[in-house]
C-alpha atoms as an extended CHARMM CRD file, in Angstrom:
* protein
*
       114  EXT
         1         1  MET       CA            150.2220000000     -114.7540000000      243.1670000000  PROA      1               0.0000000000
         2         2  ASN       CA            152.0740000000     -117.5840000000      241.5280000000  PROA      2               0.0000000000
         3         3  PRO       CA            155.7770000000     -116.9560000000      240.8310000000  PROA      3               0.0000000000
         4         4  MET       CA            155.9360000000     -119.6400000000      238.2260000000  PROA      4               0.0000000000
         5         5  PRO       CA            154.4960000000     -117.6280000000      235.1840000000  PROA      5               0.0000000000
         6         6  MET       CA            157.1880000000     -114.9120000000      235.8400000000  PROA      6               0.0000000000
         7         7  ARG       CA            160.0690000000     -117.4340000000      235.7240000000  PROA      7               0.0000000000
         8         8  MET       CA            159.2070000000     -118.9650000000      232.3760000000  PROA      8               0.0000000000
         9         9  PRO       CA            159.6390000000     -115.7930000000      230.2520000000  PROA      9               0.0000000000
        10        10  MET       CA            162.8990000000     -115.1100000000      232.1090000000  PROA      10              0.0000000000
        11        11  LEU       CA            164.2520000000     -118.5360000000      231.5700000000  PROA      11              0.0000000000
        12        12  MET       CA            163.2840000000     -118.3840000000      227.8630000000  PROA      12              0.0000000000
        13        13  ILE       CA            165.0520000000     -115.0450000000      227.4710000000  PROA      13              0.0000000000
        14        14  ALA       CA            168.2080000000     -116.4380000000      229.2170000000  PROA      14              0.0000000000
        15        15  GLY       CA            168.1650000000     -119.5960000000      226.9350000000  PROA      15              0.0000000000
        16        16  VAL       CA            167.7730000000     -117.4900000000      223.7740000000  PROA      16              0.0000000000
        17        17  SER       CA            170.4000000000     -115.0280000000      224.8520000000  PROA      17              0.0000000000
        18        18  LEU       CA            172.9150000000     -117.9430000000      225.5700000000  PROA      18              0.0000000000
        19        19  SER       CA            172.2310000000     -119.4940000000      222.2340000000  PROA      19              0.0000000000
        20        20  LEU       CA            172.8860000000     -116.2410000000      220.4640000000  PROA      20              0.0000000000
        21        21  MET       CA            176.1370000000     -115.5810000000      222.2190000000  PROA      21              0.0000000000
        22        22  ALA       CA            177.2490000000     -119.0760000000      221.4880000000  PROA      22              0.0000000000
        23        23  ALA       CA            176.6060000000     -118.5830000000      217.8630000000  PROA      23              0.0000000000
        24        24  CYS       CA            178.9170000000     -115.5330000000      217.8910000000  PROA      24              0.0000000000
        25        25  GLY       CA            181.8930000000     -117.4890000000      218.9690000000  PROA      25              0.0000000000
        26        26  PRO       CA            184.6710000000     -118.6330000000      216.6840000000  PROA      26              0.0000000000
        27        27  GLN       CA            184.0440000000     -121.8030000000      214.7320000000  PROA      27              0.0000000000
        28        28  ILE       CA            186.1400000000     -124.8830000000      215.5040000000  PROA      28              0.0000000000
        29        29  PRO       CA            187.7450000000     -126.4040000000      212.5330000000  PROA      29              0.0000000000
        30        30  GLU       CA            186.5960000000     -130.0580000000      211.9190000000  PROA      30              0.0000000000
        31        31  THR       CA            190.1020000000     -131.3560000000      211.2270000000  PROA      31              0.0000000000
        32        32  PRO       CA            193.2810000000     -130.0010000000      212.8470000000  PROA      32              0.0000000000
        33        33  GLU       CA            195.8980000000     -128.5600000000      210.6880000000  PROA      33              0.0000000000
        34        34  ILE       CA            198.8520000000     -130.9020000000      210.3280000000  PROA      34              0.0000000000
        35        35  VAL       CA            202.1350000000     -129.1150000000      210.5700000000  PROA      35              0.0000000000
        36        36  ASN       CA            205.3340000000     -130.6690000000      209.1770000000  PROA      36              0.0000000000
        37        37  PRO       CA            208.1240000000     -130.0940000000      211.8350000000  PROA      37              0.0000000000
        38        38  ASP       CA            210.7350000000     -129.8380000000      209.1180000000  PROA      38              0.0000000000
        39        39  VAL       CA            209.0030000000     -126.9290000000      207.5810000000  PROA      39              0.0000000000
        40        40  ALA       CA            207.8960000000     -125.1680000000      210.8890000000  PROA      40              0.0000000000
        41        41  LEU       CA            211.3330000000     -124.1860000000      212.0170000000  PROA      41              0.0000000000
        42        42  PRO       CA            213.5540000000     -122.1860000000      209.7320000000  PROA      42              0.0000000000
        43        43  TYR       CA            216.9200000000     -123.5280000000      209.0310000000  PROA      43              0.0000000000
        44        44  GLY       CA            219.9870000000     -121.6190000000      210.0760000000  PROA      44              0.0000000000
        45        45  THR       CA            218.4550000000     -119.9340000000      213.0520000000  PROA      45              0.0000000000
        46        46  PRO       CA            221.1670000000     -118.1070000000      215.0290000000  PROA      46              0.0000000000
        47        47  LEU       CA            222.3260000000     -119.4290000000      218.3700000000  PROA      47              0.0000000000
        48        48  GLU       CA            221.5210000000     -117.3810000000      221.5140000000  PROA      48              0.0000000000
        49        49  ARG       CA            224.0610000000     -114.8380000000      222.4140000000  PROA      49              0.0000000000
        50        50  ARG       CA            225.7910000000     -115.7530000000      225.6520000000  PROA      50              0.0000000000
        51        51  GLU       CA            227.9370000000     -113.9660000000      228.2110000000  PROA      51              0.0000000000
        52        52  PRO       CA            231.6040000000     -114.9390000000      228.1260000000  PROA      52              0.0000000000
        53        53  ASP       CA            232.7210000000     -117.2860000000      230.9530000000  PROA      53              0.0000000000
        54        54  LEU       CA            234.3610000000     -114.6230000000      233.1470000000  PROA      54              0.0000000000
        55        55  CYS       CA            234.5690000000     -116.8150000000      236.1830000000  PROA      55              0.0000000000
        56        56  GLN       CA            236.2590000000     -119.5740000000      234.2830000000  PROA      56              0.0000000000
        57        57  LEU       CA            233.8620000000     -122.2940000000      235.5100000000  PROA      57              0.0000000000
        58        58  ASP       CA            235.7020000000     -125.0630000000      233.5290000000  PROA      58              0.0000000000
        59        59  GLN       CA            238.6080000000     -124.8740000000      235.9720000000  PROA      59              0.0000000000
        60        60  VAL       CA            236.5100000000     -125.5150000000      239.0880000000  PROA      60              0.0000000000
        61        61  ARG       CA            233.7780000000     -127.8970000000      237.7460000000  PROA      61              0.0000000000
        62        62  ALA       CA            235.8660000000     -130.9010000000      238.5990000000  PROA      62              0.0000000000
        63        63  PHE       CA            235.4050000000     -130.2150000000      242.3710000000  PROA      63              0.0000000000
        64        64  VAL       CA            231.7150000000     -131.2070000000      242.2530000000  PROA      64              0.0000000000
        65        65  GLY       CA            231.3340000000     -134.2410000000      244.5020000000  PROA      65              0.0000000000
        66        66  GLN       CA            234.5090000000     -133.3980000000      246.5170000000  PROA      66              0.0000000000
        67        67  PRO       CA            234.6770000000     -132.0330000000      249.9930000000  PROA      67              0.0000000000
        68        68  VAL       CA            234.7940000000     -128.0810000000      250.0520000000  PROA      68              0.0000000000
        69        69  SER       CA            238.1850000000     -128.4030000000      251.7580000000  PROA      69              0.0000000000
        70        70  TYR       CA            239.6440000000     -129.6650000000      248.5120000000  PROA      70              0.0000000000
        71        71  ALA       CA            238.3340000000     -126.6330000000      246.5780000000  PROA      71              0.0000000000
        72        72  PRO       CA            241.0390000000     -123.8720000000      245.8380000000  PROA      72              0.0000000000
        73        73  VAL       CA            238.8770000000     -121.2590000000      247.6490000000  PROA      73              0.0000000000
        74        74  SER       CA            241.8590000000     -119.1360000000      248.8100000000  PROA      74              0.0000000000
        75        75  SER       CA            244.2030000000     -119.6860000000      245.7420000000  PROA      75              0.0000000000
        76        76  LEU       CA            241.8160000000     -118.4940000000      242.9780000000  PROA      76              0.0000000000
        77        77  ASP       CA            242.3580000000     -115.1040000000      241.5300000000  PROA      77              0.0000000000
        78        78  ARG       CA            238.6590000000     -114.1800000000      241.4570000000  PROA      78              0.0000000000
        79        79  PRO       CA            235.9830000000     -113.8120000000      244.0630000000  PROA      79              0.0000000000
        80        80  VAL       CA            234.6900000000     -117.0010000000      245.6130000000  PROA      80              0.0000000000
        81        81  ARG       CA            231.5910000000     -117.6940000000      247.7460000000  PROA      81              0.0000000000
        82        82  VAL       CA            230.8770000000     -121.0230000000      249.5530000000  PROA      82              0.0000000000
        83        83  ILE       CA            227.1040000000     -121.4300000000      250.0390000000  PROA      83              0.0000000000
        84        84  GLY       CA            225.8010000000     -124.1020000000      252.3640000000  PROA      84              0.0000000000
        85        85  PRO       CA            222.2200000000     -125.5510000000      252.1580000000  PROA      85              0.0000000000
        86        86  ASP       CA            220.7270000000     -123.1950000000      254.7750000000  PROA      86              0.0000000000
        87        87  ASP       CA            222.8480000000     -120.0960000000      254.1170000000  PROA      87              0.0000000000
        88        88  ILE       CA            221.3300000000     -116.8210000000      253.2590000000  PROA      88              0.0000000000
        89        89  VAL       CA            223.1290000000     -114.9880000000      250.3280000000  PROA      89              0.0000000000
        90        90  THR       CA            222.8950000000     -111.6770000000      248.7540000000  PROA      90              0.0000000000
        91        91  GLN       CA            221.3320000000     -111.2980000000      245.3380000000  PROA      91              0.0000000000
        92        92  GLU       CA            224.0000000000     -109.0520000000      243.6310000000  PROA      92              0.0000000000
        93        93  TYR       CA            225.5300000000     -110.6150000000      240.5760000000  PROA      93              0.0000000000
        94        94  ASN       CA            229.1380000000     -110.6360000000      240.0540000000  PROA      94              0.0000000000
        95        95  PRO       CA            230.0310000000     -112.4840000000      236.7340000000  PROA      95              0.0000000000
        96        96  ARG       CA            233.6500000000     -113.0770000000      237.9830000000  PROA      96              0.0000000000
        97        97  ARG       CA            232.6300000000     -114.7540000000      241.2570000000  PROA      97              0.0000000000
        98        98  VAL       CA            232.5390000000     -118.6180000000      241.6460000000  PROA      98              0.0000000000
        99        99  ASN       CA            229.7860000000     -119.9670000000      243.8780000000  PROA      99              0.0000000000
       100       100  PHE       CA            230.5360000000     -123.3510000000      245.4610000000  PROA      100             0.0000000000
       101       101  TYR       CA            227.1330000000     -124.9100000000      246.5970000000  PROA      101             0.0000000000
       102       102  THR       CA            227.5740000000     -127.4950000000      249.3350000000  PROA      102             0.0000000000
       103       103  ASP       CA            225.2440000000     -130.0630000000      251.1110000000  PROA      103             0.0000000000
       104       104  ALA       CA            224.9160000000     -130.5390000000      254.9180000000  PROA      104             0.0000000000
       105       105  TYR       CA            228.0460000000     -132.6770000000      254.8460000000  PROA      105             0.0000000000
       106       106  GLY       CA            230.2920000000     -130.0390000000      253.1640000000  PROA      106             0.0000000000
       107       107  THR       CA            230.4290000000     -131.8190000000      249.8920000000  PROA      107             0.0000000000
       108       108  ILE       CA            230.2990000000     -129.5170000000      246.7390000000  PROA      108             0.0000000000
       109       109  THR       CA            227.0450000000     -130.2580000000      244.9370000000  PROA      109             0.0000000000
       110       110  ARG       CA            227.3890000000     -127.6530000000      242.1950000000  PROA      110             0.0000000000
       111       111  VAL       CA            229.4070000000     -124.5680000000      241.0430000000  PROA      111             0.0000000000
       112       112  SER       CA            228.1660000000     -121.5120000000      239.1950000000  PROA      112             0.0000000000
       113       113  CYS       CA            229.0940000000     -118.0660000000      238.2350000000  PROA      113             0.0000000000
       114       114  GLY       CA            227.5800000000     -115.1390000000      240.0270000000  PROA      114             0.0000000000
């Protein structure tokens, strides 16, 4: 028995089915819709609401680039954490705490609240 005559009807049915399914899809517009960016965004959109700066980051931001020994770690009136490049830290968030991130040489690379 020759399997070729059985394949032809199955291929024909598959081809017709694929064509019918493609015809049911959404039509693609010929020219894309041009959006004017001045009209797309409403004017006067409100700013995002932000938390107050409870850790007073502006007072310690100047220490970035300095050795961690220059930072007022013990004299600040809020919690402080010094985090080295390979240190493991807890994930609890304290909005009053100041985090000093240091590199391998003990230089402060960034500060953040948390």
